[in-house]
Tab-separated table of C-alpha atoms in Angstrom:
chain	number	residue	atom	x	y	z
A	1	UNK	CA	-68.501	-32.689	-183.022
A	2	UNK	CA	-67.754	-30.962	-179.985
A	3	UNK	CA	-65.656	-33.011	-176.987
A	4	UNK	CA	-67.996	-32.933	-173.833
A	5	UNK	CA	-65.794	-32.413	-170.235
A	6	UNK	CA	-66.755	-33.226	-166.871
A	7	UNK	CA	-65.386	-30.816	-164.397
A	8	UNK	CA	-65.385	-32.337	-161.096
A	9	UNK	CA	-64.762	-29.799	-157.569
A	10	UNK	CA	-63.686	-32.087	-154.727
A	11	UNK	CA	-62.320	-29.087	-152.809
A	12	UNK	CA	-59.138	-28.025	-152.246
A	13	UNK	CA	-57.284	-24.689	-152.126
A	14	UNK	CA	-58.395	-23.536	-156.501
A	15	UNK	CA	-62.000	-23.229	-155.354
A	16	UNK	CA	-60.998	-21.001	-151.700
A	17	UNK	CA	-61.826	-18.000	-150.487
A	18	UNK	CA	-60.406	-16.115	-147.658
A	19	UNK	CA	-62.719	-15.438	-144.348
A	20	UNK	CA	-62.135	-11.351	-143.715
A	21	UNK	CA	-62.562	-12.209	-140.284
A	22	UNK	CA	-60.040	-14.931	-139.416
A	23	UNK	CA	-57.992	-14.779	-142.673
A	24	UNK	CA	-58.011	-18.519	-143.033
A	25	UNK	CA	-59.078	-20.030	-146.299
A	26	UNK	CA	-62.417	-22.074	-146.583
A	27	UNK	CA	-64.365	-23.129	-149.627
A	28	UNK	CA	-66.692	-21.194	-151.465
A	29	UNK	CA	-69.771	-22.011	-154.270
A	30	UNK	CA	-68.510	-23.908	-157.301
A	31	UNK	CA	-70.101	-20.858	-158.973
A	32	UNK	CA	-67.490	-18.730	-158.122
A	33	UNK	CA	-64.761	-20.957	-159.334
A	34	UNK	CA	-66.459	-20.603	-162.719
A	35	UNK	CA	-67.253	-16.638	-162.567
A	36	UNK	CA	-63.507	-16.385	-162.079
A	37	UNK	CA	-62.830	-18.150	-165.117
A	38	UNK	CA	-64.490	-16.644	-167.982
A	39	UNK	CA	-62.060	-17.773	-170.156
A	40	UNK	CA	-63.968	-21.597	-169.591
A	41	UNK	CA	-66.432	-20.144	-172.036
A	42	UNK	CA	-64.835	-19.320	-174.585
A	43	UNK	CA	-63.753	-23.061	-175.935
A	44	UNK	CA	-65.742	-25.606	-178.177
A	45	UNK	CA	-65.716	-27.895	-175.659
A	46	UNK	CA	-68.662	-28.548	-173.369
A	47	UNK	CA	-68.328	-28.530	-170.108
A	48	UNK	CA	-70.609	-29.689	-167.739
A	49	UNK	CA	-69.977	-29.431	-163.757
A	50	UNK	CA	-70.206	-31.530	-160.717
A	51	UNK	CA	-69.664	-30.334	-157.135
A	52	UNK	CA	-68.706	-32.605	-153.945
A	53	UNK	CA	-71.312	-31.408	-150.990
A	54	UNK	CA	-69.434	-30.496	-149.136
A	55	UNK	CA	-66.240	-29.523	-150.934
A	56	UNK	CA	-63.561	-31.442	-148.439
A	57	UNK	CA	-60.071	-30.053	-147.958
A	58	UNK	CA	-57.847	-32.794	-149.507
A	59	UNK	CA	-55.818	-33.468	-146.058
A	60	UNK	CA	-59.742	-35.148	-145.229
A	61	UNK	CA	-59.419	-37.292	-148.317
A	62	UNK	CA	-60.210	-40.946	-147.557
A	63	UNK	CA	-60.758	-44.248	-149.654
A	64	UNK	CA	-64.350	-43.619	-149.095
A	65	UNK	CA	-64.387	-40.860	-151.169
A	66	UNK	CA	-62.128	-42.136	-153.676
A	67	UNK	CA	-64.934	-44.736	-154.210
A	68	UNK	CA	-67.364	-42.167	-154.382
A	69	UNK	CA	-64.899	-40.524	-157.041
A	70	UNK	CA	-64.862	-43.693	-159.048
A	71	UNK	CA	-68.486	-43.827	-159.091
A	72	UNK	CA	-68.630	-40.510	-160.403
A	73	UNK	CA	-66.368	-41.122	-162.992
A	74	UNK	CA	-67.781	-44.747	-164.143
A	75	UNK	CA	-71.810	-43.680	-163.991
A	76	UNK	CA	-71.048	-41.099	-166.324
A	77	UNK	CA	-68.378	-42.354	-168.550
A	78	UNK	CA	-70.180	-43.004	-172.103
A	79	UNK	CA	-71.667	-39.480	-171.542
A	80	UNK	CA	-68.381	-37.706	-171.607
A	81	UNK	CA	-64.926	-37.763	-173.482
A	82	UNK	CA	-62.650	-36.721	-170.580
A	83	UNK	CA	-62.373	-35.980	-166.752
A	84	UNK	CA	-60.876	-32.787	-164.964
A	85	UNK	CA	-60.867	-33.415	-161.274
A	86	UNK	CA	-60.262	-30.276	-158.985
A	87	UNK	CA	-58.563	-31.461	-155.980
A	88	UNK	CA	-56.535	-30.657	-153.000
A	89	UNK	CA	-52.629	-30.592	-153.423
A	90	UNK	CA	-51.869	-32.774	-150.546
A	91	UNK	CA	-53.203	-35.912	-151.370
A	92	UNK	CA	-53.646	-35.861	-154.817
A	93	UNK	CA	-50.893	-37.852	-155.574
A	94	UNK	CA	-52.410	-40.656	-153.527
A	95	UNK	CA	-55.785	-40.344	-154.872
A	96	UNK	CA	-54.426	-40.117	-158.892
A	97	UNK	CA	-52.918	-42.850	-157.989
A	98	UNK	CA	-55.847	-44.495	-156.510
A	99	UNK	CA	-57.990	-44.096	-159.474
A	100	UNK	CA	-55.511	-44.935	-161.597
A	101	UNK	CA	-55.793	-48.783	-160.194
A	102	UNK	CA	-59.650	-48.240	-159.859
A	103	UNK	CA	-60.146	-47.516	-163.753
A	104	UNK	CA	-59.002	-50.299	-165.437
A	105	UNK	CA	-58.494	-50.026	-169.391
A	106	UNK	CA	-59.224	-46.459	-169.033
A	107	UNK	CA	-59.880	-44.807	-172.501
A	108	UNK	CA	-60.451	-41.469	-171.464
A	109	UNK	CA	-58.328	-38.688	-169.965
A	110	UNK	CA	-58.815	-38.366	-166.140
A	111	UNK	CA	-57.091	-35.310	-165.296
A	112	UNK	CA	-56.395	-33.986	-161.986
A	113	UNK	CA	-55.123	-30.673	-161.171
A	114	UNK	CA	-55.202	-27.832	-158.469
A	115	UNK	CA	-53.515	-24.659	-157.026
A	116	UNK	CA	-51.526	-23.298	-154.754
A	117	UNK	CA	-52.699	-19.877	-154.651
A	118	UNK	CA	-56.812	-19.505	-154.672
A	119	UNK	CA	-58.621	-19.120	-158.630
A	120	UNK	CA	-59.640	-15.513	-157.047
A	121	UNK	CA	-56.024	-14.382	-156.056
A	122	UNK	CA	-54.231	-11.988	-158.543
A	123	UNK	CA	-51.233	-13.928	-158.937
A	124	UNK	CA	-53.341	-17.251	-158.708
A	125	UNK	CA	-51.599	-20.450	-160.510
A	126	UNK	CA	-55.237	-21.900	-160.930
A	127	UNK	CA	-56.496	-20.175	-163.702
A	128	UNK	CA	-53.720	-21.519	-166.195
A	129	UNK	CA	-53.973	-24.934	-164.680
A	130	UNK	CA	-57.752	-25.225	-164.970
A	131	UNK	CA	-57.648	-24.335	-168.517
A	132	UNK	CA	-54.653	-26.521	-169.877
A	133	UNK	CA	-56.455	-29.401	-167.909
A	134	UNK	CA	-59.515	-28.922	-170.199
A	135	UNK	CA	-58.050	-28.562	-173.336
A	136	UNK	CA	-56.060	-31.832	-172.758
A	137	UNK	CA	-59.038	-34.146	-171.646
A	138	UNK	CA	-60.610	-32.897	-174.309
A	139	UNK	CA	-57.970	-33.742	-176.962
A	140	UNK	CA	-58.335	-36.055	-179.598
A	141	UNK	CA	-55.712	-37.979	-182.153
A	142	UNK	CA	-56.200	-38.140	-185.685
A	143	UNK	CA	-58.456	-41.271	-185.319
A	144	UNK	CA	-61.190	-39.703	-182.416
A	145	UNK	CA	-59.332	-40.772	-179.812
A	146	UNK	CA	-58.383	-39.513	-176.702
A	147	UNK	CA	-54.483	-37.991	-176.963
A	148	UNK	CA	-54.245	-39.448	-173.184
A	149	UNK	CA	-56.175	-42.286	-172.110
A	150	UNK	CA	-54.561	-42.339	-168.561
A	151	UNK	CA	-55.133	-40.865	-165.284
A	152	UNK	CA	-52.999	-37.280	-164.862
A	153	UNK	CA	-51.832	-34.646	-162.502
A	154	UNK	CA	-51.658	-31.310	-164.892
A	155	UNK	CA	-49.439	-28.911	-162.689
A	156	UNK	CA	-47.121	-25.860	-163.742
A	157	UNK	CA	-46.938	-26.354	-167.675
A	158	UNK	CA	-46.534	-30.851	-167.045
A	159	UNK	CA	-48.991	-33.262	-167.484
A	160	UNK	CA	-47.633	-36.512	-165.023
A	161	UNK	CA	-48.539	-39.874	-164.682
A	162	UNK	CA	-50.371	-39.788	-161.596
A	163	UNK	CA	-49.358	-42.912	-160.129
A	164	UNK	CA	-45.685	-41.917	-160.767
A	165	UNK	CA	-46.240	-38.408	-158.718
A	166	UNK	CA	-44.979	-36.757	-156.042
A	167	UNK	CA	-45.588	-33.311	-154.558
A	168	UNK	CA	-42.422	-31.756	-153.866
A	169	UNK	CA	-42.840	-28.398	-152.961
A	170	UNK	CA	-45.557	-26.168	-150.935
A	171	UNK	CA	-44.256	-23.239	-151.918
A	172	UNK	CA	-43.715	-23.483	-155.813
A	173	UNK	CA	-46.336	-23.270	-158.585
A	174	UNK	CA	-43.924	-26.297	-160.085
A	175	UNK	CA	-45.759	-28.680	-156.901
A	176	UNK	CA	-45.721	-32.203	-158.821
A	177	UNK	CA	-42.857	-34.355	-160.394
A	178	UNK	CA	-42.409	-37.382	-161.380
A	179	UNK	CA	-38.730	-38.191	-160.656
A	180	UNK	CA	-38.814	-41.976	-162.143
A	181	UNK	CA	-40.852	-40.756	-165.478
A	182	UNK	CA	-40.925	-38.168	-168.051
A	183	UNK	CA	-43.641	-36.097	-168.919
A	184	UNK	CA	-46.630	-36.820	-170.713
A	185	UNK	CA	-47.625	-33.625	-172.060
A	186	UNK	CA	-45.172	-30.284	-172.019
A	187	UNK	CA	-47.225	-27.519	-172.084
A	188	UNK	CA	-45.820	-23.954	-173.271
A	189	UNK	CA	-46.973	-21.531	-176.228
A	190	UNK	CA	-47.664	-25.125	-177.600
A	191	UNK	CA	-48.695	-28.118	-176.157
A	192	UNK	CA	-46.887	-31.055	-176.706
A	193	UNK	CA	-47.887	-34.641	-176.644
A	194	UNK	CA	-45.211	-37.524	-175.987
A	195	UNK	CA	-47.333	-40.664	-177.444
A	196	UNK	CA	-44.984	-43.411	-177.255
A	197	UNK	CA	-44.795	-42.386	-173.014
A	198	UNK	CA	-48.969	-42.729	-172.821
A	199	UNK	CA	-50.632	-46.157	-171.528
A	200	UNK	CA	-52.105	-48.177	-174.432
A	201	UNK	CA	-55.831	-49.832	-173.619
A	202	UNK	CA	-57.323	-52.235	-175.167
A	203	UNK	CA	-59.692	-49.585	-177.115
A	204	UNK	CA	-62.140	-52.281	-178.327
A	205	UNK	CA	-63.025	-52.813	-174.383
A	206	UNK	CA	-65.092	-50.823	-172.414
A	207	UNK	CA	-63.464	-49.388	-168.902
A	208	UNK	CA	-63.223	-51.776	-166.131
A	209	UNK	CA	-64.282	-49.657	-162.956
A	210	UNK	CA	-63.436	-51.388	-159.223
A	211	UNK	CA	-64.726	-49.863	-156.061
A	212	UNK	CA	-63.777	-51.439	-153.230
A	213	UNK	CA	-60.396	-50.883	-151.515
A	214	UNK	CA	-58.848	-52.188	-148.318
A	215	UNK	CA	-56.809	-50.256	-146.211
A	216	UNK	CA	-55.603	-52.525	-143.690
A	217	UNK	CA	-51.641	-51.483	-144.786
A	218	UNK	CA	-49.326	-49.126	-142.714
A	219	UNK	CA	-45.942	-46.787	-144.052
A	220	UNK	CA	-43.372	-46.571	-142.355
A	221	UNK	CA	-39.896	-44.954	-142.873
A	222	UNK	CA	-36.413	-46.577	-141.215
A	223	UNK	CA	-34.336	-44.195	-139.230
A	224	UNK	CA	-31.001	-44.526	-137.338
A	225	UNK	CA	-32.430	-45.930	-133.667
A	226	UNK	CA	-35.529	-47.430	-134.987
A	227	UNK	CA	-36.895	-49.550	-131.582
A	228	UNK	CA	-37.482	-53.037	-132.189
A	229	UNK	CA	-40.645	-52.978	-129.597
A	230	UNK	CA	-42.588	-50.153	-131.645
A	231	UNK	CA	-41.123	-52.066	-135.181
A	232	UNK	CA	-42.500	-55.384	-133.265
A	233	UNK	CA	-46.002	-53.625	-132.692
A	234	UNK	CA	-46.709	-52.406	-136.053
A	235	UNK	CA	-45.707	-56.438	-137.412
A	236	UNK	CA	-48.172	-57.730	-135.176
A	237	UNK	CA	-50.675	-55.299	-135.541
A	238	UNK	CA	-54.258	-57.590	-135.690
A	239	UNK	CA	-56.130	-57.035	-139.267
A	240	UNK	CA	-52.769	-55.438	-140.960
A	241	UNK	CA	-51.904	-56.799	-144.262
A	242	UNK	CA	-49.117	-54.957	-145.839
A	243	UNK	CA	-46.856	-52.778	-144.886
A	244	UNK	CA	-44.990	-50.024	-147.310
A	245	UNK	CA	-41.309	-50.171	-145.784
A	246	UNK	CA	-39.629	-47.140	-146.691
A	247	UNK	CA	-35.875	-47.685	-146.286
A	248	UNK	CA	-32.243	-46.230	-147.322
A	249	UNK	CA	-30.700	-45.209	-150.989
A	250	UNK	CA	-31.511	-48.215	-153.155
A	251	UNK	CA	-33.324	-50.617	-150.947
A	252	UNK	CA	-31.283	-50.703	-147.657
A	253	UNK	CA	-31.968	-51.765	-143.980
A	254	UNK	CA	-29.762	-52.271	-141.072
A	255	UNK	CA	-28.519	-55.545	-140.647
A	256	UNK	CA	-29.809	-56.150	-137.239
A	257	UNK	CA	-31.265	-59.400	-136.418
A	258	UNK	CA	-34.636	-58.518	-134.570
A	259	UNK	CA	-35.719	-56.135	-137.766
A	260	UNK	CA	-34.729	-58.947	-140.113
A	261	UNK	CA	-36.593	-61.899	-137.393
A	262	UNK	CA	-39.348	-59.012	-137.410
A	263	UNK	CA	-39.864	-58.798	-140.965
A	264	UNK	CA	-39.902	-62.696	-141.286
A	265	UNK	CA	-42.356	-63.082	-138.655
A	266	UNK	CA	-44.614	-60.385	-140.642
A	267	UNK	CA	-44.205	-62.408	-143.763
A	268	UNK	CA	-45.029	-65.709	-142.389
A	269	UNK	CA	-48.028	-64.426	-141.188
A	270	UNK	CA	-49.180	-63.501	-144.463
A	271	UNK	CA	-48.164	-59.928	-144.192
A	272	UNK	CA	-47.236	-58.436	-147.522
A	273	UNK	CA	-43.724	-56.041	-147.292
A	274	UNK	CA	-43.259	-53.580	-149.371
A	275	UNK	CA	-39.668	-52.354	-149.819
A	276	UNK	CA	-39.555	-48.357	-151.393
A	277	UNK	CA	-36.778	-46.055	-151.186
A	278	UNK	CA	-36.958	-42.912	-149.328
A	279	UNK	CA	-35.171	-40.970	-152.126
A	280	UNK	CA	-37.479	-39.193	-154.458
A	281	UNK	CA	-35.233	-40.347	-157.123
A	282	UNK	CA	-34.387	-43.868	-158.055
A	283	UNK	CA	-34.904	-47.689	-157.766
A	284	UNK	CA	-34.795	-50.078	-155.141
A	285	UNK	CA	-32.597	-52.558	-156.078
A	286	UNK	CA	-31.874	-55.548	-153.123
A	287	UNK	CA	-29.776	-57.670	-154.867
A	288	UNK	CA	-27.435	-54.451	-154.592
A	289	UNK	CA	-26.435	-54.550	-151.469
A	290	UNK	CA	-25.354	-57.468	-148.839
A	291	UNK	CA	-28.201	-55.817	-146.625
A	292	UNK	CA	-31.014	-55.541	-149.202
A	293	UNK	CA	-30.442	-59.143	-150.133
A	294	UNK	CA	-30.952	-59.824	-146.523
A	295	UNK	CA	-34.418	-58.144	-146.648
A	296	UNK	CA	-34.828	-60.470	-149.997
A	297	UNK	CA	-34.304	-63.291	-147.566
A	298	UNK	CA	-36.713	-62.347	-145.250
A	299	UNK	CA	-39.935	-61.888	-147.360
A	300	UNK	CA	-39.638	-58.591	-148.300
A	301	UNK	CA	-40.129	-57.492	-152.028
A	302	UNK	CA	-38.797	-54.264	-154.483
A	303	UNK	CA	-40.877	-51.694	-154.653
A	304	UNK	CA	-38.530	-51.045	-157.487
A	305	UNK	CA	-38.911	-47.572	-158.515
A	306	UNK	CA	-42.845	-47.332	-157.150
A	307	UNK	CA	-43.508	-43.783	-155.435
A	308	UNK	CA	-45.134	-44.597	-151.635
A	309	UNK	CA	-48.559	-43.035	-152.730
A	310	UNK	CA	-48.514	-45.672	-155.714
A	311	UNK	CA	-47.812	-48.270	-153.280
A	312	UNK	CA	-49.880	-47.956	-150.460
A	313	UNK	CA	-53.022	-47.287	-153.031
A	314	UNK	CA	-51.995	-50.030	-155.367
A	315	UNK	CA	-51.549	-52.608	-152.015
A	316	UNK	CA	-55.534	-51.125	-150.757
A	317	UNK	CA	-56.542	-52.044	-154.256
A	318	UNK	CA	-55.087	-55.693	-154.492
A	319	UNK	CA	-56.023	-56.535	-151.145
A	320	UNK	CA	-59.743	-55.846	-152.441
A	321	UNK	CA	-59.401	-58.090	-155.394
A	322	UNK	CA	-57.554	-60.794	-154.011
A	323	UNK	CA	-58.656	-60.795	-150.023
A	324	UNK	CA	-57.714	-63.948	-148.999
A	325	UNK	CA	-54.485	-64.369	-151.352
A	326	UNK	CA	-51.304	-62.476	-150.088
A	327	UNK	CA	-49.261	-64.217	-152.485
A	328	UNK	CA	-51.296	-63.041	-155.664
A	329	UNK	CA	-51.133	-59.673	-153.715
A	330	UNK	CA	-47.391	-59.992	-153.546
A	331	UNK	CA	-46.515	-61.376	-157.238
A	332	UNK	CA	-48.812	-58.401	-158.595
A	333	UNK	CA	-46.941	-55.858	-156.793
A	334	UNK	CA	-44.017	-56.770	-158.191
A	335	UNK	CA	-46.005	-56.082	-161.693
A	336	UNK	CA	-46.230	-53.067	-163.945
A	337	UNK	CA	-50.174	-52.855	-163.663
A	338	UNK	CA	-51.165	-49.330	-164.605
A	339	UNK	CA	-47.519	-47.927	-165.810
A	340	UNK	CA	-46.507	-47.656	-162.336
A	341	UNK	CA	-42.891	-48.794	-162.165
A	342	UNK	CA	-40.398	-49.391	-165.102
């Protein structure tokens, strides 16, 4: 039997075209996408399509739509055996990793993946992305099931955990990595599954969808001359409930007494503080360092080796389920939930 697709267009640069009059790119019929592909026809699979009206350029991505995404996804689940997601490059970290919380026990593939040149370009990187990202959410093991029951970014011959990504370049056709985890799939004249690195469900249980999402939570990064009065106003901010703290190397902060009183203050209050390193490589580690254990001491917790747009989503998604309970909020950060931190 056939595997059955759903191609979903959010927007994003794979499905642009480029205005002859002002030379800037805007979105064009999902039609076109597909005329530009005729290479969509010729596998078993079948693919079915569903358009976002209107297409939204990922930079206007916002947990409203990642709800609507979920929905999407959820309503239509039995009917389908995997998910390709067309999406903007900018954000698509942050929403893989949204959905990636969203779709508990996921058993299918949700696969996201993009461009950097338009699908209508000679030299575009679309094409080959589009049609790797179908063959894989349509694979299948020797037993029916899917060869990656997790949420994806497909990018430049690597399939990556999405909550582990990061875009690192807006130049290259290699955009996505995932510093703190290897690939799941390598894709070259063959492709190449790595089992024992894919998330295990439960596959006896159906999918667990959640929709709602809080976003009271702030980032912020730590820089040499940080002011205490702007550090003081984002602490007290009214309706804030977490904040991802992105400091030095492997969990460092200076020393100084109003950040640590500051942080304190923010904990006491109920605020949950997220500790995650600014290096795109590596674990925060507080028990390191006399100043990270300092941080420890003031109610801040590791991040460990959590990318920011797994954090902040993860923290949205929490807050949802557990609104009134920053501690559960704060002892499940600290958890592996979806694969997101070793």
């Amino acid at each position: 039997m056939n595997s059955k697709v759903l191609l979903i267009y959010t927007g994003g640069t794979i499905g642009m075209n480029r205005n002859p009059k002002t030379g800037a790119l805007e979105p064009f019929d999902f039609e076109h996408l597909l005329y530009n592909v005729p290479e969509l026809k010729q596998f078993d699979t079948l693919i079915d399509t569903h358009q976002f009206q209107p297409p939204i350029d990922s930079s206007d991505m916002t947990p409203a739509r990642w709800t609507d995404l979920g929905h999407c996804i959820a309503d239509r689940y039995a009917d389908y055996d995997g998910f390709v997601v067309l999406h903007g490059t900018d954000t698509m970290a942050y929403t893989a990793s949204a959905l990636s919380y969203m779709l508990e026990n996921l058993t299918k593939p949700v696969i996201f993946t993009g461009s950097q040149l338009p699908i209508g370009q000679l030299r575009t990187d679309g094409k080959e992305n589009l049609i790797t990202a179908v063959e894989i959410a349509a694979a299948k093991d020797e037993e029916g099931r899917a060869r990656v029951p997790e949420v994806g970014i497909y990018f430049g011959g690597h399939l990556l955990r999405g909550n582990r990504t990061t875009k690192q370049s807006a130049e290259e056709f290699n955009a996505f990595e995932s510093f703190n985890y290897p690939h799941l799939v390598d894709a070259g004249v063959n492709i190449t599954y790595h089992r024992d690195r894919m998330l295990q469900p439960d596959w006896q249980q159906p999918v667990k969808p959640h929709f709602q999402l809080d976003n009271n939570v702030i980032i912020f990064s730590l820089f040499p001359g940080i002011r205490e009065d702007l550090i003081r106003h984002i602490i007290h901010t009214p309706n804030l409930k977490a904040v991802v703290m992105r400091t030095y190397g492997s969990g460092n902060a200076p020393q100084s007494p109003w950040l640590l009183n500051a942080l304190r203050e923010g904990t006491r209050q109920g605020k949950v503080i997220v500790n995650i390193s600014q290096c795109l490589q590596g674990a925060v580690e507080m028990g390191r360092y006399d100043c990270g254990y300092h941080l420890q001491q003031a109610g801040v917790i590791s991040g460990r080796d959590a990318t920011v747009e797994s954090a902040v989503t993860k923290l949205m998604f929490l807050q949802a389920l557990y609104p009134d309970a920053p501690d559960m909020v704060r002892q499940l950060m600290q958890q592996s939930l979806r694969g997101e931190m070793s």
